[in-house]
């Protein structure tokens, strides 16, 4: 059985063939009650699109695009990793590597279980995890979804840490998940507060993709959940009469994170938990500045900007540092924390901000002038 497929190195006319300029496609096995056996993520430079495949649909898709539309393919099964490399002339090279997948996974999982006491425990049947394909009907975590299971539990630890802020709440805790996607975290937080902590809450998820909103609302309906719902819409134009107590974002792409932070500040949100993603804005400005020779050749930042990979990482760190400084200026106590082990995702920085009301002097960081860049929202 195919556990995952990653397609990369698209042909030059990819947009003509597939309708969008996809750069990479990641397909992973899932355990779905809807009959879809695989979940696909289609990545452009700035966006991610989702789709579900049945067995026949996956076979047809790979037959059409593997090695043709995308020149590189890495396919994993329980037993081997199959890499297909296609050169510009269409010649294919196939490489196979045997994997002792189940043994290695079993060892890693059991080592993890011995060292961590999770909030959501394997062996307990948790309905939303079953419907989301993370857990089987008898309470076992699906092997290919174990990293997602760890990620969910890690985020719940951050939620648990901030609960003392709401000990005296006379009203339900109001939470918004911006860029909720398939809403693993949204459902997890709802379950944690209602079923484990017995804390009344109202949770809303927002996402641009209609298919994932329908998917999430179907889970709500099937499980007959109360005080949780999902809407299609952009963070930039979102409006809600009630001020949220907590705003969460997980991998909201590029400036979507900034719009979420801006909304939280405007609504005097008590707690912000944000894991940023794809910080393109500053990186693209620095790249343009270099091409246009706006930065001096002897700039002290030249070694950081010379190579694209280093520039991208530098831009990511600078973006999040500026976000933290801006939140502090708006009256928040801010911590930058490791979200999950870097071996599971490189996007592992979490911004945790708590409203204190002690605004600081709002000044433009000198580094922005030195780099000759203008962030869109928070300077």
PDB file of C-alpha atoms in Angstrom, residues 16-232:
ATOM      1  CA  UNK A  16      -1.302  25.287 -18.516  1.00  0.00           C
ATOM      2  CA  UNK A  17      -1.543  21.594 -17.635  1.00  0.00           C
ATOM      3  CA  UNK A  18      -2.994  21.831 -14.121  1.00  0.00           C
ATOM      4  CA  UNK A  19      -4.546  25.297 -13.962  1.00  0.00           C
ATOM      5  CA  UNK A  20      -2.217  26.613 -11.250  1.00  0.00           C
ATOM      6  CA  UNK A  21       1.584  26.987 -10.929  1.00  0.00           C
ATOM      7  CA  UNK A  22       2.039  24.097  -8.516  1.00  0.00           C
ATOM      8  CA  UNK A  23       5.584  23.601  -7.262  1.00  0.00           C
ATOM      9  CA  UNK A  24       5.043  20.446  -5.226  1.00  0.00           C
ATOM     10  CA  UNK A  25       2.326  17.940  -4.364  1.00  0.00           C
ATOM     11  CA  UNK A  26       2.296  15.856  -1.167  1.00  0.00           C
ATOM     12  CA  UNK A  27      -0.098  12.922  -0.922  1.00  0.00           C
ATOM     13  CA  UNK A  28      -0.529  10.917   2.287  1.00  0.00           C
ATOM     14  CA  UNK A  29      -2.666   7.946   3.231  1.00  0.00           C
ATOM     15  CA  UNK A  30      -5.604   8.621   5.509  1.00  0.00           C
ATOM     16  CA  UNK A  31      -8.306   6.603   7.193  1.00  0.00           C
ATOM     17  CA  UNK A  32     -11.532   8.314   6.095  1.00  0.00           C
ATOM     18  CA  UNK A  33     -15.132   7.372   6.658  1.00  0.00           C
ATOM     19  CA  UNK A  34     -16.005   9.161   3.402  1.00  0.00           C
ATOM     20  CA  UNK A  35     -14.281   6.536   1.261  1.00  0.00           C
ATOM     21  CA  UNK A  36     -11.331   8.756   0.316  1.00  0.00           C
ATOM     22  CA  UNK A  37      -8.106   6.931   1.048  1.00  0.00           C
ATOM     23  CA  UNK A  38      -5.542   9.695   0.352  1.00  0.00           C
ATOM     24  CA  UNK A  39      -5.236  13.373   1.232  1.00  0.00           C
ATOM     25  CA  UNK A  40      -3.313  15.620  -1.186  1.00  0.00           C
ATOM     26  CA  UNK A  41      -1.751  19.040  -0.639  1.00  0.00           C
ATOM     27  CA  UNK A  42      -1.001  21.100  -3.767  1.00  0.00           C
ATOM     28  CA  UNK A  43       1.612  23.797  -3.109  1.00  0.00           C
ATOM     29  CA  UNK A  44       2.101  26.955  -5.161  1.00  0.00           C
ATOM     30  CA  UNK A  45       4.676  29.512  -4.080  1.00  0.00           C
ATOM     31  CA  UNK A  46       2.196  31.251  -1.769  1.00  0.00           C
ATOM     32  CA  UNK A  47      -0.811  28.928  -1.320  1.00  0.00           C
ATOM     33  CA  UNK A  48      -1.800  25.372  -0.463  1.00  0.00           C
ATOM     34  CA  UNK A  49      -4.835  23.593  -1.981  1.00  0.00           C
ATOM     35  CA  UNK A  50      -6.379  20.354  -0.693  1.00  0.00           C
ATOM     36  CA  UNK A  51      -8.001  17.391  -2.403  1.00  0.00           C
ATOM     37  CA  UNK A  52      -9.030  13.836  -1.495  1.00  0.00           C
ATOM     38  CA  UNK A  53      -8.339  10.803  -3.701  1.00  0.00           C
ATOM     39  CA  UNK A  54      -9.910   7.369  -3.819  1.00  0.00           C
ATOM     40  CA  UNK A  55      -7.726   4.418  -4.887  1.00  0.00           C
ATOM     41  CA  UNK A  56      -8.813   4.695  -8.534  1.00  0.00           C
ATOM     42  CA  UNK A  57      -8.405   8.479  -8.546  1.00  0.00           C
ATOM     43  CA  UNK A  58      -4.888   8.237  -7.110  1.00  0.00           C
ATOM     44  CA  UNK A  59      -3.861   5.592  -9.653  1.00  0.00           C
ATOM     45  CA  UNK A  60      -5.197   7.746 -12.500  1.00  0.00           C
ATOM     46  CA  UNK A  61      -3.551  10.898 -11.167  1.00  0.00           C
ATOM     47  CA  UNK A  62      -0.124   9.293 -10.766  1.00  0.00           C
ATOM     48  CA  UNK A  63      -0.373   7.617 -14.174  1.00  0.00           C
ATOM     49  CA  UNK A  64      -1.014  11.015 -15.735  1.00  0.00           C
ATOM     50  CA  UNK A  65       1.451  13.208 -13.839  1.00  0.00           C
ATOM     51  CA  UNK A  66       4.191  11.096 -12.220  1.00  0.00           C
ATOM     52  CA  UNK A  67       7.392  11.411 -14.227  1.00  0.00           C
ATOM     53  CA  UNK A  68       5.765  13.691 -16.804  1.00  0.00           C
ATOM     54  CA  UNK A  69       4.163  16.812 -15.304  1.00  0.00           C
ATOM     55  CA  UNK A  70       6.457  16.394 -12.290  1.00  0.00           C
ATOM     56  CA  UNK A  71       9.937  15.095 -13.053  1.00  0.00           C
ATOM     57  CA  UNK A  72      10.715  13.902  -9.512  1.00  0.00           C
ATOM     58  CA  UNK A  73       8.627  11.479  -7.476  1.00  0.00           C
ATOM     59  CA  UNK A  74       9.282   9.881  -4.094  1.00  0.00           C
ATOM     60  CA  UNK A  75       6.820   7.134  -3.213  1.00  0.00           C
ATOM     61  CA  UNK A  76       6.803   5.251   0.107  1.00  0.00           C
ATOM     62  CA  UNK A  77       5.146   1.962   0.967  1.00  0.00           C
ATOM     63  CA  UNK A  78       5.463  -0.176   4.099  1.00  0.00           C
ATOM     64  CA  UNK A  79       8.445  -1.948   2.561  1.00  0.00           C
ATOM     65  CA  UNK A  80      10.335   0.445   0.301  1.00  0.00           C
ATOM     66  CA  UNK A  81      10.986   3.951  -0.928  1.00  0.00           C
ATOM     67  CA  UNK A  82      10.754   4.365  -4.707  1.00  0.00           C
ATOM     68  CA  UNK A  83      12.332   7.439  -6.301  1.00  0.00           C
ATOM     69  CA  UNK A  84      11.670   8.247  -9.950  1.00  0.00           C
ATOM     70  CA  UNK A  85      13.911  10.863 -11.579  1.00  0.00           C
ATOM     71  CA  UNK A  86      13.109  12.128 -15.078  1.00  0.00           C
ATOM     72  CA  UNK A  87      15.515  14.264 -17.065  1.00  0.00           C
ATOM     73  CA  UNK A  88      14.525  16.955 -19.575  1.00  0.00           C
ATOM     74  CA  UNK A  89      14.645  14.439 -22.436  1.00  0.00           C
ATOM     75  CA  UNK A  90      12.123  12.204 -20.697  1.00  0.00           C
ATOM     76  CA  UNK A  91      14.548   9.470 -19.640  1.00  0.00           C
ATOM     77  CA  UNK A  92      13.547   7.977 -16.292  1.00  0.00           C
ATOM     78  CA  UNK A  93      15.739   6.521 -13.556  1.00  0.00           C
ATOM     79  CA  UNK A  94      14.109   4.469 -10.828  1.00  0.00           C
ATOM     80  CA  UNK A  95      15.784   3.988  -7.456  1.00  0.00           C
ATOM     81  CA  UNK A  96      14.468   1.612  -4.785  1.00  0.00           C
ATOM     82  CA  UNK A  97      15.443   1.501  -1.123  1.00  0.00           C
ATOM     83  CA  UNK A  98      14.153  -1.121   1.302  1.00  0.00           C
ATOM     84  CA  UNK A  99      12.558   0.234   4.469  1.00  0.00           C
ATOM     85  CA  UNK A 100      12.001  -1.488   7.772  1.00  0.00           C
ATOM     86  CA  UNK A 101       9.175   1.010   8.226  1.00  0.00           C
ATOM     87  CA  UNK A 102       6.955  -0.711  10.747  1.00  0.00           C
ATOM     88  CA  UNK A 103       9.823  -1.737  13.021  1.00  0.00           C
ATOM     89  CA  UNK A 104      11.365   1.729  13.034  1.00  0.00           C
ATOM     90  CA  UNK A 105       7.993   3.370  13.573  1.00  0.00           C
ATOM     91  CA  UNK A 106       7.129   0.982  16.403  1.00  0.00           C
ATOM     92  CA  UNK A 107      10.434   1.719  18.125  1.00  0.00           C
ATOM     93  CA  UNK A 108      10.028   5.497  17.719  1.00  0.00           C
ATOM     94  CA  UNK A 109       6.437   5.481  18.920  1.00  0.00           C
ATOM     95  CA  UNK A 110       7.096   3.366  21.979  1.00  0.00           C
ATOM     96  CA  UNK A 111      10.150   5.414  22.914  1.00  0.00           C
ATOM     97  CA  UNK A 112       7.970   8.503  22.627  1.00  0.00           C
ATOM     98  CA  UNK A 113       5.226   6.951  24.778  1.00  0.00           C
ATOM     99  CA  UNK A 114       7.725   6.149  27.508  1.00  0.00           C
ATOM    100  CA  UNK A 115       8.967   9.741  27.672  1.00  0.00           C
ATOM    101  CA  UNK A 116       5.721  11.703  27.220  1.00  0.00           C
ATOM    102  CA  UNK A 117       2.442  11.736  29.095  1.00  0.00           C
ATOM    103  CA  UNK A 118       0.046  12.945  26.436  1.00  0.00           C
ATOM    104  CA  UNK A 119      -3.141  14.882  27.152  1.00  0.00           C
ATOM    105  CA  UNK A 120      -4.984  12.787  24.560  1.00  0.00           C
ATOM    106  CA  UNK A 121      -4.025   9.187  25.256  1.00  0.00           C
ATOM    107  CA  UNK A 122      -3.792   6.405  22.704  1.00  0.00           C
ATOM    108  CA  UNK A 123      -6.183   3.615  23.666  1.00  0.00           C
ATOM    109  CA  UNK A 124      -8.990   6.034  24.492  1.00  0.00           C
ATOM    110  CA  UNK A 125     -11.415   6.260  21.578  1.00  0.00           C
ATOM    111  CA  UNK A 126     -11.670   9.957  20.696  1.00  0.00           C
ATOM    112  CA  UNK A 127     -14.447  10.454  18.127  1.00  0.00           C
ATOM    113  CA  UNK A 128     -13.047  13.425  16.189  1.00  0.00           C
ATOM    114  CA  UNK A 129      -9.663  11.681  15.829  1.00  0.00           C
ATOM    115  CA  UNK A 130     -11.419   8.612  14.418  1.00  0.00           C
ATOM    116  CA  UNK A 131     -13.396  10.634  11.866  1.00  0.00           C
ATOM    117  CA  UNK A 132     -10.272  12.655  10.998  1.00  0.00           C
ATOM    118  CA  UNK A 133      -8.411   9.447  10.188  1.00  0.00           C
ATOM    119  CA  UNK A 134      -5.809   9.862  12.948  1.00  0.00           C
ATOM    120  CA  UNK A 135      -7.149   7.106  15.173  1.00  0.00           C
ATOM    121  CA  UNK A 136      -8.781   3.761  14.442  1.00  0.00           C
ATOM    122  CA  UNK A 137     -12.179   2.804  15.857  1.00  0.00           C
ATOM    123  CA  UNK A 138     -10.486   0.876  18.679  1.00  0.00           C
ATOM    124  CA  UNK A 139      -8.379   3.838  19.826  1.00  0.00           C
ATOM    125  CA  UNK A 140      -5.071   3.093  18.092  1.00  0.00           C
ATOM    126  CA  UNK A 141      -3.196   5.921  16.379  1.00  0.00           C
ATOM    127  CA  UNK A 142      -2.756   5.290  12.633  1.00  0.00           C
ATOM    128  CA  UNK A 143       0.967   4.816  12.039  1.00  0.00           C
ATOM    129  CA  UNK A 144       1.228   7.380   9.237  1.00  0.00           C
ATOM    130  CA  UNK A 145      -0.574   9.965  11.416  1.00  0.00           C
ATOM    131  CA  UNK A 146       1.506   9.621  14.573  1.00  0.00           C
ATOM    132  CA  UNK A 147       3.382  12.879  14.005  1.00  0.00           C
ATOM    133  CA  UNK A 148       0.075  14.703  13.667  1.00  0.00           C
ATOM    134  CA  UNK A 149      -1.062  13.078  16.929  1.00  0.00           C
ATOM    135  CA  UNK A 150       2.071  14.387  18.677  1.00  0.00           C
ATOM    136  CA  UNK A 151       1.551  17.849  17.174  1.00  0.00           C
ATOM    137  CA  UNK A 152      -2.037  18.019  18.446  1.00  0.00           C
ATOM    138  CA  UNK A 153      -0.973  17.016  21.956  1.00  0.00           C
ATOM    139  CA  UNK A 154       1.848  19.537  21.978  1.00  0.00           C
ATOM    140  CA  UNK A 155      -0.553  22.336  21.076  1.00  0.00           C
ATOM    141  CA  UNK A 156      -2.955  21.267  23.828  1.00  0.00           C
ATOM    142  CA  UNK A 157      -0.099  21.660  26.299  1.00  0.00           C
ATOM    143  CA  UNK A 158       0.127  25.328  25.306  1.00  0.00           C
ATOM    144  CA  UNK A 159      -3.640  25.685  25.727  1.00  0.00           C
ATOM    145  CA  UNK A 160      -3.408  24.049  29.164  1.00  0.00           C
ATOM    146  CA  UNK A 161      -0.695  26.517  30.174  1.00  0.00           C
ATOM    147  CA  UNK A 162      -2.924  29.552  29.539  1.00  0.00           C
ATOM    148  CA  UNK A 163      -6.121  28.231  31.157  1.00  0.00           C
ATOM    149  CA  UNK A 164      -5.397  29.922  34.542  1.00  0.00           C
ATOM    150  CA  UNK A 165      -6.053  33.216  32.728  1.00  0.00           C
ATOM    151  CA  UNK A 166      -9.708  32.175  32.418  1.00  0.00           C
ATOM    152  CA  UNK A 167     -10.265  30.681  35.872  1.00  0.00           C
ATOM    153  CA  UNK A 168     -12.689  33.451  36.845  1.00  0.00           C
ATOM    154  CA  UNK A 169     -14.537  33.628  33.534  1.00  0.00           C
ATOM    155  CA  UNK A 170     -18.288  33.971  33.977  1.00  0.00           C
ATOM    156  CA  UNK A 171     -18.834  33.356  30.243  1.00  0.00           C
ATOM    157  CA  UNK A 172     -17.674  30.538  27.945  1.00  0.00           C
ATOM    158  CA  UNK A 173     -14.146  30.955  26.572  1.00  0.00           C
ATOM    159  CA  UNK A 174     -14.438  32.278  23.002  1.00  0.00           C
ATOM    160  CA  UNK A 175     -11.791  30.952  20.583  1.00  0.00           C
ATOM    161  CA  UNK A 176     -11.122  31.589  16.885  1.00  0.00           C
ATOM    162  CA  UNK A 177      -8.886  29.354  14.760  1.00  0.00           C
ATOM    163  CA  UNK A 178      -7.734  31.393  11.766  1.00  0.00           C
ATOM    164  CA  UNK A 179      -6.695  29.336   8.728  1.00  0.00           C
ATOM    165  CA  UNK A 180      -8.094  26.224  10.385  1.00  0.00           C
ATOM    166  CA  UNK A 181      -7.643  23.812   7.441  1.00  0.00           C
ATOM    167  CA  UNK A 182      -8.917  20.356   8.376  1.00  0.00           C
ATOM    168  CA  UNK A 183      -9.191  21.659  11.947  1.00  0.00           C
ATOM    169  CA  UNK A 184      -7.353  18.968  13.878  1.00  0.00           C
ATOM    170  CA  UNK A 185      -6.431  21.607  16.452  1.00  0.00           C
ATOM    171  CA  UNK A 186      -9.893  23.184  16.532  1.00  0.00           C
ATOM    172  CA  UNK A 187     -11.571  19.880  17.338  1.00  0.00           C
ATOM    173  CA  UNK A 188      -8.796  18.966  19.775  1.00  0.00           C
ATOM    174  CA  UNK A 189      -9.173  22.202  21.736  1.00  0.00           C
ATOM    175  CA  UNK A 190     -12.975  21.806  21.790  1.00  0.00           C
ATOM    176  CA  UNK A 191     -12.657  18.219  23.060  1.00  0.00           C
ATOM    177  CA  UNK A 192      -9.982  19.130  25.610  1.00  0.00           C
ATOM    178  CA  UNK A 193     -11.931  22.009  27.132  1.00  0.00           C
ATOM    179  CA  UNK A 194     -15.379  20.392  27.084  1.00  0.00           C
ATOM    180  CA  UNK A 195     -14.633  16.732  27.790  1.00  0.00           C
ATOM    181  CA  UNK A 196     -11.454  16.846  29.880  1.00  0.00           C
ATOM    182  CA  UNK A 197     -11.371  20.253  31.591  1.00  0.00           C
ATOM    183  CA  UNK A 198     -15.172  20.741  31.692  1.00  0.00           C
ATOM    184  CA  UNK A 199     -14.712  24.385  30.674  1.00  0.00           C
ATOM    185  CA  UNK A 200     -17.520  25.831  28.505  1.00  0.00           C
ATOM    186  CA  UNK A 201     -16.210  27.238  25.248  1.00  0.00           C
ATOM    187  CA  UNK A 202     -17.329  28.565  21.877  1.00  0.00           C
ATOM    188  CA  UNK A 203     -14.983  27.836  18.990  1.00  0.00           C
ATOM    189  CA  UNK A 204     -15.057  29.019  15.399  1.00  0.00           C
ATOM    190  CA  UNK A 205     -12.790  27.981  12.537  1.00  0.00           C
ATOM    191  CA  UNK A 206     -12.159  30.118   9.461  1.00  0.00           C
ATOM    192  CA  UNK A 207     -10.565  29.069   6.186  1.00  0.00           C
ATOM    193  CA  UNK A 208     -10.579  30.130   2.541  1.00  0.00           C
ATOM    194  CA  UNK A 209     -11.147  26.614   1.197  1.00  0.00           C
ATOM    195  CA  UNK A 210     -14.771  25.607   0.849  1.00  0.00           C
ATOM    196  CA  UNK A 211     -13.995  21.875   0.702  1.00  0.00           C
ATOM    197  CA  UNK A 212     -12.284  21.813   4.106  1.00  0.00           C
ATOM    198  CA  UNK A 213     -15.035  23.926   5.677  1.00  0.00           C
ATOM    199  CA  UNK A 214     -17.633  21.440   4.400  1.00  0.00           C
ATOM    200  CA  UNK A 215     -15.456  18.581   5.694  1.00  0.00           C
ATOM    201  CA  UNK A 216     -15.244  20.144   9.182  1.00  0.00           C
ATOM    202  CA  UNK A 217     -18.931  21.004   9.395  1.00  0.00           C
ATOM    203  CA  UNK A 218     -19.756  17.414   8.404  1.00  0.00           C
ATOM    204  CA  UNK A 219     -17.742  16.178  11.391  1.00  0.00           C
ATOM    205  CA  UNK A 220     -19.617  18.610  13.642  1.00  0.00           C
ATOM    206  CA  UNK A 221     -22.903  17.242  12.327  1.00  0.00           C
ATOM    207  CA  UNK A 222     -21.908  13.571  12.609  1.00  0.00           C
ATOM    208  CA  UNK A 223     -20.670  13.977  16.188  1.00  0.00           C
ATOM    209  CA  UNK A 224     -23.508  16.338  17.139  1.00  0.00           C
ATOM    210  CA  UNK A 225     -21.029  18.803  18.634  1.00  0.00           C
ATOM    211  CA  UNK A 226     -22.240  22.006  20.262  1.00  0.00           C
ATOM    212  CA  UNK A 227     -20.705  25.491  20.246  1.00  0.00           C
ATOM    213  CA  UNK A 228     -18.288  24.804  17.396  1.00  0.00           C
ATOM    214  CA  UNK A 229     -18.658  25.831  13.763  1.00  0.00           C
ATOM    215  CA  UNK A 230     -16.719  26.664  10.621  1.00  0.00           C
ATOM    216  CA  UNK A 231     -16.999  29.447   8.056  1.00  0.00           C
ATOM    217  CA  UNK A 232     -15.457  30.140   4.683  1.00  0.00           C
TER     218      UNK A 232
END
